[in-house]
């Protein structure tokens, strides 16, 4: 494994089988937990966006956003060869797995690292083990909860906190925090040809929510921003 891919998804509901991704973010980290690049975009779910009161995404916000198939090639590149990290990572993994399955791609098994599990061991004083409670217990400050990039960046900071306080070693994460496939040969990593924008014929543009990120690298205050097709900072 060449590093970590910290992921967060916002969805139209709680079931990966019945609901769809409406926003996704990935923060790539090297083995030393240094940020390499970021990716984030709203996603057109092809139907209702679901609980706006939770994720803050209105139906109008996904107008012009890419469909999942259009960002799938980039997501595969970002996840390849990485430990997949998330807060309750099996949930994020399940949503990504189902979205890929809908376009005929089997997402291979990869090592998983869950910051919720780390927090249960290292932050016993937390009032709960949701991301906001864990970030608060670790003294990491405010972050824009329920935005995919905000949650992914907060998860990065929580992972770094766990490493500083002894819960995550410099090399592969502790066995208790990782779910690895056993007794199976490696599956070739899938690749997809880049998807094209339906109208213009060029690469699909990304549509990113931009929010002030408090103690972490600041963005520009505002609800949405159209960014280039690469999606990297």
PDB file of C-alpha atoms in Angstrom:
ATOM      1  CA  UNK A   1       0.000   0.000   0.000  1.00  0.00           C
ATOM      2  CA  UNK A   2       1.315   3.441  -0.975  1.00  0.00           C
ATOM      3  CA  UNK A   3      -0.601   5.534   1.550  1.00  0.00           C
ATOM      4  CA  UNK A   4      -4.148   6.332   2.560  1.00  0.00           C
ATOM      5  CA  UNK A   5      -7.342   7.460   0.858  1.00  0.00           C
ATOM      6  CA  UNK A   6      -9.595   9.190   3.385  1.00  0.00           C
ATOM      7  CA  UNK A   7     -13.158   9.151   2.090  1.00  0.00           C
ATOM      8  CA  UNK A   8     -16.535  10.578   2.984  1.00  0.00           C
ATOM      9  CA  UNK A   9     -19.834  10.375   1.159  1.00  0.00           C
ATOM     10  CA  UNK A  10     -23.130  12.186   1.647  1.00  0.00           C
ATOM     11  CA  UNK A  11     -26.140  10.235   0.439  1.00  0.00           C
ATOM     12  CA  UNK A  12     -29.874  10.474  -0.230  1.00  0.00           C
ATOM     13  CA  UNK A  13     -30.553   8.104   2.680  1.00  0.00           C
ATOM     14  CA  UNK A  14     -29.030   5.427   4.881  1.00  0.00           C
ATOM     15  CA  UNK A  15     -29.253   2.352   2.642  1.00  0.00           C
ATOM     16  CA  UNK A  16     -26.498   1.752   0.055  1.00  0.00           C
ATOM     17  CA  UNK A  17     -28.966  -0.546  -1.756  1.00  0.00           C
ATOM     18  CA  UNK A  18     -31.854   1.935  -2.008  1.00  0.00           C
ATOM     19  CA  UNK A  19     -30.145   5.329  -1.823  1.00  0.00           C
ATOM     20  CA  UNK A  20     -27.532   7.159  -3.850  1.00  0.00           C
ATOM     21  CA  UNK A  21     -24.397   9.237  -3.315  1.00  0.00           C
ATOM     22  CA  UNK A  22     -24.941  13.014  -3.643  1.00  0.00           C
ATOM     23  CA  UNK A  23     -21.444  14.158  -2.647  1.00  0.00           C
ATOM     24  CA  UNK A  24     -18.080  12.469  -2.333  1.00  0.00           C
ATOM     25  CA  UNK A  25     -14.637  13.564  -1.183  1.00  0.00           C
ATOM     26  CA  UNK A  26     -11.257  11.848  -1.084  1.00  0.00           C
ATOM     27  CA  UNK A  27      -8.130  13.141   0.635  1.00  0.00           C
ATOM     28  CA  UNK A  28      -4.986  11.245  -0.330  1.00  0.00           C
ATOM     29  CA  UNK A  29      -2.290  10.943   2.337  1.00  0.00           C
ATOM     30  CA  UNK A  30       1.205   9.525   2.114  1.00  0.00           C
ATOM     31  CA  UNK A  31       2.542   7.002   4.667  1.00  0.00           C
ATOM     32  CA  UNK A  32       3.451   9.888   6.979  1.00  0.00           C
ATOM     33  CA  UNK A  33      -0.137  11.243   6.845  1.00  0.00           C
ATOM     34  CA  UNK A  34       0.902  14.262   4.789  1.00  0.00           C
ATOM     35  CA  UNK A  35      -1.806  15.447   2.396  1.00  0.00           C
ATOM     36  CA  UNK A  36      -0.972  14.753  -1.247  1.00  0.00           C
ATOM     37  CA  UNK A  37      -4.163  15.866  -3.016  1.00  0.00           C
ATOM     38  CA  UNK A  38      -7.875  16.344  -2.565  1.00  0.00           C
ATOM     39  CA  UNK A  39     -10.926  15.555  -4.651  1.00  0.00           C
ATOM     40  CA  UNK A  40     -14.508  16.629  -3.974  1.00  0.00           C
ATOM     41  CA  UNK A  41     -17.697  17.039  -5.959  1.00  0.00           C
ATOM     42  CA  UNK A  42     -21.444  17.049  -5.682  1.00  0.00           C
ATOM     43  CA  UNK A  43     -23.047  14.165  -7.569  1.00  0.00           C
ATOM     44  CA  UNK A  44     -26.353  14.125  -9.434  1.00  0.00           C
ATOM     45  CA  UNK A  45     -28.204  11.122  -7.962  1.00  0.00           C
ATOM     46  CA  UNK A  46     -30.731  11.032 -10.792  1.00  0.00           C
ATOM     47  CA  UNK A  47     -33.605  11.669  -8.378  1.00  0.00           C
ATOM     48  CA  UNK A  48     -34.420  13.313  -5.033  1.00  0.00           C
ATOM     49  CA  UNK A  49     -31.422  14.434  -2.983  1.00  0.00           C
ATOM     50  CA  UNK A  50     -32.969  13.178   0.259  1.00  0.00           C
ATOM     51  CA  UNK A  51     -32.602  14.804   3.706  1.00  0.00           C
ATOM     52  CA  UNK A  52     -31.475  18.342   2.930  1.00  0.00           C
ATOM     53  CA  UNK A  53     -31.829  19.151   6.648  1.00  0.00           C
ATOM     54  CA  UNK A  54     -28.988  16.683   7.311  1.00  0.00           C
ATOM     55  CA  UNK A  55     -26.497  17.166   4.483  1.00  0.00           C
ATOM     56  CA  UNK A  56     -27.489  20.692   3.446  1.00  0.00           C
ATOM     57  CA  UNK A  57     -27.750  19.793  -0.250  1.00  0.00           C
ATOM     58  CA  UNK A  58     -30.854  21.086  -2.037  1.00  0.00           C
ATOM     59  CA  UNK A  59     -32.197  19.718  -5.293  1.00  0.00           C
ATOM     60  CA  UNK A  60     -31.032  22.829  -7.145  1.00  0.00           C
ATOM     61  CA  UNK A  61     -27.476  22.301  -5.876  1.00  0.00           C
ATOM     62  CA  UNK A  62     -26.966  19.173  -7.991  1.00  0.00           C
ATOM     63  CA  UNK A  63     -28.037  20.791 -11.251  1.00  0.00           C
ATOM     64  CA  UNK A  64     -25.022  20.519 -13.522  1.00  0.00           C
ATOM     65  CA  UNK A  65     -23.245  18.110 -11.177  1.00  0.00           C
ATOM     66  CA  UNK A  66     -21.715  14.954 -12.712  1.00  0.00           C
ATOM     67  CA  UNK A  67     -23.363  11.547 -12.481  1.00  0.00           C
ATOM     68  CA  UNK A  68     -21.409   8.890 -10.617  1.00  0.00           C
ATOM     69  CA  UNK A  69     -20.290   7.214 -13.859  1.00  0.00           C
ATOM     70  CA  UNK A  70     -18.591  10.454 -14.886  1.00  0.00           C
ATOM     71  CA  UNK A  71     -16.402  10.597 -11.766  1.00  0.00           C
ATOM     72  CA  UNK A  72     -15.884   6.831 -11.386  1.00  0.00           C
ATOM     73  CA  UNK A  73     -12.593   6.700 -13.382  1.00  0.00           C
ATOM     74  CA  UNK A  74     -11.051   9.411 -11.182  1.00  0.00           C
ATOM     75  CA  UNK A  75     -12.266   7.737  -7.991  1.00  0.00           C
ATOM     76  CA  UNK A  76     -10.703   4.440  -9.035  1.00  0.00           C
ATOM     77  CA  UNK A  77      -7.369   6.201  -9.576  1.00  0.00           C
ATOM     78  CA  UNK A  78      -7.582   7.899  -6.167  1.00  0.00           C
ATOM     79  CA  UNK A  79      -8.347   4.674  -4.292  1.00  0.00           C
ATOM     80  CA  UNK A  80      -5.905   2.358  -6.063  1.00  0.00           C
ATOM     81  CA  UNK A  81      -3.115   1.003  -3.851  1.00  0.00           C
ATOM     82  CA  UNK A  82      -4.353   2.842  -0.747  1.00  0.00           C
ATOM     83  CA  UNK A  83      -5.668   1.927   2.685  1.00  0.00           C
ATOM     84  CA  UNK A  84      -9.274   3.161   2.695  1.00  0.00           C
ATOM     85  CA  UNK A  85      -9.940   5.371   5.729  1.00  0.00           C
ATOM     86  CA  UNK A  86     -13.215   6.756   7.018  1.00  0.00           C
ATOM     87  CA  UNK A  87     -15.225   7.435  10.130  1.00  0.00           C
ATOM     88  CA  UNK A  88     -17.395   4.304  10.122  1.00  0.00           C
ATOM     89  CA  UNK A  89     -15.511   3.382   6.968  1.00  0.00           C
ATOM     90  CA  UNK A  90     -17.603   0.299   6.197  1.00  0.00           C
ATOM     91  CA  UNK A  91     -20.565   2.606   5.513  1.00  0.00           C
ATOM     92  CA  UNK A  92     -18.609   4.791   3.068  1.00  0.00           C
ATOM     93  CA  UNK A  93     -17.183   1.666   1.458  1.00  0.00           C
ATOM     94  CA  UNK A  94     -20.679   0.161   1.054  1.00  0.00           C
ATOM     95  CA  UNK A  95     -22.032   3.243  -0.730  1.00  0.00           C
ATOM     96  CA  UNK A  96     -19.040   3.354  -3.083  1.00  0.00           C
ATOM     97  CA  UNK A  97     -19.255  -0.384  -3.713  1.00  0.00           C
ATOM     98  CA  UNK A  98     -22.928  -0.154  -4.680  1.00  0.00           C
ATOM     99  CA  UNK A  99     -22.406   2.869  -6.917  1.00  0.00           C
ATOM    100  CA  UNK A 100     -19.616   1.074  -8.754  1.00  0.00           C
ATOM    101  CA  UNK A 101     -21.740  -2.081  -8.995  1.00  0.00           C
ATOM    102  CA  UNK A 102     -24.506  -0.087 -10.692  1.00  0.00           C
ATOM    103  CA  UNK A 103     -22.116   0.739 -13.537  1.00  0.00           C
ATOM    104  CA  UNK A 104     -20.813  -2.832 -13.733  1.00  0.00           C
ATOM    105  CA  UNK A 105     -17.566  -2.420 -11.774  1.00  0.00           C
ATOM    106  CA  UNK A 106     -16.640  -4.697  -8.873  1.00  0.00           C
ATOM    107  CA  UNK A 107     -14.692  -2.628  -6.341  1.00  0.00           C
ATOM    108  CA  UNK A 108     -11.874  -4.876  -5.061  1.00  0.00           C
ATOM    109  CA  UNK A 109     -11.360  -5.495  -1.354  1.00  0.00           C
ATOM    110  CA  UNK A 110      -8.743  -3.207   0.184  1.00  0.00           C
ATOM    111  CA  UNK A 111      -7.493  -2.722   3.763  1.00  0.00           C
ATOM    112  CA  UNK A 112      -9.850  -0.546   5.786  1.00  0.00           C
ATOM    113  CA  UNK A 113      -8.983   1.772   8.656  1.00  0.00           C
ATOM    114  CA  UNK A 114     -11.830   3.136  10.780  1.00  0.00           C
ATOM    115  CA  UNK A 115     -11.245   6.258  12.858  1.00  0.00           C
ATOM    116  CA  UNK A 116     -14.405   5.477  14.835  1.00  0.00           C
ATOM    117  CA  UNK A 117     -12.733   2.287  16.069  1.00  0.00           C
ATOM    118  CA  UNK A 118      -9.575   4.193  16.919  1.00  0.00           C
ATOM    119  CA  UNK A 119     -11.621   6.794  18.787  1.00  0.00           C
ATOM    120  CA  UNK A 120     -13.446   4.177  20.850  1.00  0.00           C
ATOM    121  CA  UNK A 121     -10.081   3.062  22.178  1.00  0.00           C
ATOM    122  CA  UNK A 122      -8.405   6.441  22.524  1.00  0.00           C
ATOM    123  CA  UNK A 123     -11.201   8.866  23.358  1.00  0.00           C
ATOM    124  CA  UNK A 124     -13.220   7.130  26.085  1.00  0.00           C
ATOM    125  CA  UNK A 125     -14.299  10.542  27.373  1.00  0.00           C
ATOM    126  CA  UNK A 126     -16.168  11.350  24.148  1.00  0.00           C
ATOM    127  CA  UNK A 127     -19.905  11.809  24.622  1.00  0.00           C
ATOM    128  CA  UNK A 128     -20.475   9.650  21.540  1.00  0.00           C
ATOM    129  CA  UNK A 129     -18.509   8.278  18.627  1.00  0.00           C
ATOM    130  CA  UNK A 130     -19.941  10.225  15.747  1.00  0.00           C
ATOM    131  CA  UNK A 131     -17.372  12.335  13.945  1.00  0.00           C
ATOM    132  CA  UNK A 132     -18.392  15.622  15.593  1.00  0.00           C
ATOM    133  CA  UNK A 133     -18.203  14.146  19.098  1.00  0.00           C
ATOM    134  CA  UNK A 134     -14.796  12.578  18.423  1.00  0.00           C
ATOM    135  CA  UNK A 135     -13.369  15.750  16.896  1.00  0.00           C
ATOM    136  CA  UNK A 136     -14.643  17.722  19.888  1.00  0.00           C
ATOM    137  CA  UNK A 137     -13.198  15.234  22.393  1.00  0.00           C
ATOM    138  CA  UNK A 138      -9.825  15.423  20.622  1.00  0.00           C
ATOM    139  CA  UNK A 139      -9.883  19.236  20.851  1.00  0.00           C
ATOM    140  CA  UNK A 140      -9.602  19.698  17.107  1.00  0.00           C
ATOM    141  CA  UNK A 141     -12.047  22.577  16.806  1.00  0.00           C
ATOM    142  CA  UNK A 142     -14.971  23.360  14.517  1.00  0.00           C
ATOM    143  CA  UNK A 143     -15.459  21.852  11.064  1.00  0.00           C
ATOM    144  CA  UNK A 144     -18.323  21.991   8.530  1.00  0.00           C
ATOM    145  CA  UNK A 145     -20.058  18.735   9.455  1.00  0.00           C
ATOM    146  CA  UNK A 146     -22.017  16.806   6.819  1.00  0.00           C
ATOM    147  CA  UNK A 147     -20.065  18.259   3.923  1.00  0.00           C
ATOM    148  CA  UNK A 148     -18.045  15.521   2.281  1.00  0.00           C
ATOM    149  CA  UNK A 149     -14.770  17.453   2.135  1.00  0.00           C
ATOM    150  CA  UNK A 150     -15.275  18.928   5.607  1.00  0.00           C
ATOM    151  CA  UNK A 151     -15.876  15.468   7.076  1.00  0.00           C
ATOM    152  CA  UNK A 152     -12.963  13.953   5.155  1.00  0.00           C
ATOM    153  CA  UNK A 153     -10.588  16.664   6.365  1.00  0.00           C
ATOM    154  CA  UNK A 154     -11.858  16.250   9.929  1.00  0.00           C
ATOM    155  CA  UNK A 155     -11.256  12.496   9.641  1.00  0.00           C
ATOM    156  CA  UNK A 156      -7.695  13.232   8.497  1.00  0.00           C
ATOM    157  CA  UNK A 157      -7.124  15.382  11.574  1.00  0.00           C
ATOM    158  CA  UNK A 158      -8.615  12.712  13.834  1.00  0.00           C
ATOM    159  CA  UNK A 159      -6.321  10.093  12.275  1.00  0.00           C
ATOM    160  CA  UNK A 160      -3.315  12.358  12.847  1.00  0.00           C
ATOM    161  CA  UNK A 161      -4.412  12.894  16.442  1.00  0.00           C
ATOM    162  CA  UNK A 162      -4.597   9.118  16.945  1.00  0.00           C
ATOM    163  CA  UNK A 163      -1.105   8.705  15.565  1.00  0.00           C
ATOM    164  CA  UNK A 164       0.294  11.470  17.795  1.00  0.00           C
ATOM    165  CA  UNK A 165      -1.271   9.903  20.870  1.00  0.00           C
ATOM    166  CA  UNK A 166      -0.150   6.386  20.042  1.00  0.00           C
ATOM    167  CA  UNK A 167      -3.106   4.751  18.358  1.00  0.00           C
ATOM    168  CA  UNK A 168      -1.671   4.343  14.892  1.00  0.00           C
ATOM    169  CA  UNK A 169       1.866   3.331  14.011  1.00  0.00           C
ATOM    170  CA  UNK A 170       4.022   4.727  11.207  1.00  0.00           C
ATOM    171  CA  UNK A 171       3.632   1.588   9.124  1.00  0.00           C
ATOM    172  CA  UNK A 172       0.446  -0.413   8.386  1.00  0.00           C
ATOM    173  CA  UNK A 173      -2.331   0.329  10.903  1.00  0.00           C
ATOM    174  CA  UNK A 174      -2.876  -1.977  13.893  1.00  0.00           C
ATOM    175  CA  UNK A 175      -4.581  -5.262  13.119  1.00  0.00           C
ATOM    176  CA  UNK A 176      -7.619  -4.358  15.211  1.00  0.00           C
ATOM    177  CA  UNK A 177      -8.336  -1.334  13.031  1.00  0.00           C
ATOM    178  CA  UNK A 178      -7.907  -2.954   9.636  1.00  0.00           C
ATOM    179  CA  UNK A 179     -10.172  -5.353   7.781  1.00  0.00           C
ATOM    180  CA  UNK A 180      -8.104  -7.207   5.209  1.00  0.00           C
ATOM    181  CA  UNK A 181      -9.124 -10.009   2.876  1.00  0.00           C
ATOM    182  CA  UNK A 182      -7.647 -13.323   3.986  1.00  0.00           C
ATOM    183  CA  UNK A 183      -6.527 -16.186   1.769  1.00  0.00           C
ATOM    184  CA  UNK A 184      -7.414 -14.475  -1.480  1.00  0.00           C
ATOM    185  CA  UNK A 185      -5.056 -13.554  -4.331  1.00  0.00           C
ATOM    186  CA  UNK A 186      -4.936  -9.864  -5.245  1.00  0.00           C
ATOM    187  CA  UNK A 187      -7.663  -8.777  -7.638  1.00  0.00           C
ATOM    188  CA  UNK A 188      -6.491  -6.632 -10.578  1.00  0.00           C
ATOM    189  CA  UNK A 189      -7.526  -3.040  -9.988  1.00  0.00           C
ATOM    190  CA  UNK A 190     -10.299  -2.033 -12.398  1.00  0.00           C
ATOM    191  CA  UNK A 191      -9.895   0.826 -14.834  1.00  0.00           C
ATOM    192  CA  UNK A 192     -12.498   2.868 -16.670  1.00  0.00           C
ATOM    193  CA  UNK A 193     -12.170   5.085 -19.698  1.00  0.00           C
ATOM    194  CA  UNK A 194     -12.780   8.757 -18.825  1.00  0.00           C
ATOM    195  CA  UNK A 195     -16.421   9.742 -19.087  1.00  0.00           C
ATOM    196  CA  UNK A 196     -17.374  12.746 -21.177  1.00  0.00           C
ATOM    197  CA  UNK A 197     -19.771  15.557 -20.484  1.00  0.00           C
ATOM    198  CA  UNK A 198     -23.066  14.797 -22.188  1.00  0.00           C
ATOM    199  CA  UNK A 199     -23.386  18.134 -23.979  1.00  0.00           C
ATOM    200  CA  UNK A 200     -19.937  19.577 -24.530  1.00  0.00           C
ATOM    201  CA  UNK A 201     -18.150  16.332 -25.337  1.00  0.00           C
ATOM    202  CA  UNK A 202     -15.256  17.212 -23.026  1.00  0.00           C
ATOM    203  CA  UNK A 203     -14.270  15.874 -19.624  1.00  0.00           C
ATOM    204  CA  UNK A 204     -17.092  15.992 -17.082  1.00  0.00           C
ATOM    205  CA  UNK A 205     -16.869  19.084 -14.852  1.00  0.00           C
ATOM    206  CA  UNK A 206     -17.012  18.751 -11.096  1.00  0.00           C
ATOM    207  CA  UNK A 207     -19.229  20.824  -8.836  1.00  0.00           C
ATOM    208  CA  UNK A 208     -17.880  21.427  -5.366  1.00  0.00           C
ATOM    209  CA  UNK A 209     -19.369  22.896  -2.237  1.00  0.00           C
ATOM    210  CA  UNK A 210     -16.935  25.350  -0.697  1.00  0.00           C
ATOM    211  CA  UNK A 211     -17.033  26.154   3.019  1.00  0.00           C
ATOM    212  CA  UNK A 212     -14.896  27.920   5.588  1.00  0.00           C
ATOM    213  CA  UNK A 213     -12.914  25.168   7.277  1.00  0.00           C
ATOM    214  CA  UNK A 214     -11.974  26.771  10.586  1.00  0.00           C
ATOM    215  CA  UNK A 215      -8.592  25.566  11.847  1.00  0.00           C
ATOM    216  CA  UNK A 216      -7.826  23.582   8.675  1.00  0.00           C
ATOM    217  CA  UNK A 217      -6.925  24.963   5.230  1.00  0.00           C
ATOM    218  CA  UNK A 218      -9.579  27.572   4.520  1.00  0.00           C
ATOM    219  CA  UNK A 219     -11.765  27.685   1.451  1.00  0.00           C
ATOM    220  CA  UNK A 220     -14.010  30.475   0.281  1.00  0.00           C
ATOM    221  CA  UNK A 221     -17.321  31.089   2.026  1.00  0.00           C
ATOM    222  CA  UNK A 222     -20.180  30.059  -0.231  1.00  0.00           C
ATOM    223  CA  UNK A 223     -22.519  27.193  -1.148  1.00  0.00           C
ATOM    224  CA  UNK A 224     -21.112  25.915  -4.445  1.00  0.00           C
ATOM    225  CA  UNK A 225     -18.219  26.394  -6.819  1.00  0.00           C
ATOM    226  CA  UNK A 226     -17.681  25.061 -10.323  1.00  0.00           C
ATOM    227  CA  UNK A 227     -14.171  23.640 -10.630  1.00  0.00           C
ATOM    228  CA  UNK A 228     -12.128  22.005 -13.338  1.00  0.00           C
ATOM    229  CA  UNK A 229     -12.579  18.444 -14.516  1.00  0.00           C
ATOM    230  CA  UNK A 230      -9.475  17.153 -12.713  1.00  0.00           C
ATOM    231  CA  UNK A 231     -10.869  18.007  -9.305  1.00  0.00           C
ATOM    232  CA  UNK A 232      -7.496  18.292  -7.566  1.00  0.00           C
ATOM    233  CA  UNK A 233      -6.093  21.104  -5.458  1.00  0.00           C
TER     234      UNK A 233
END
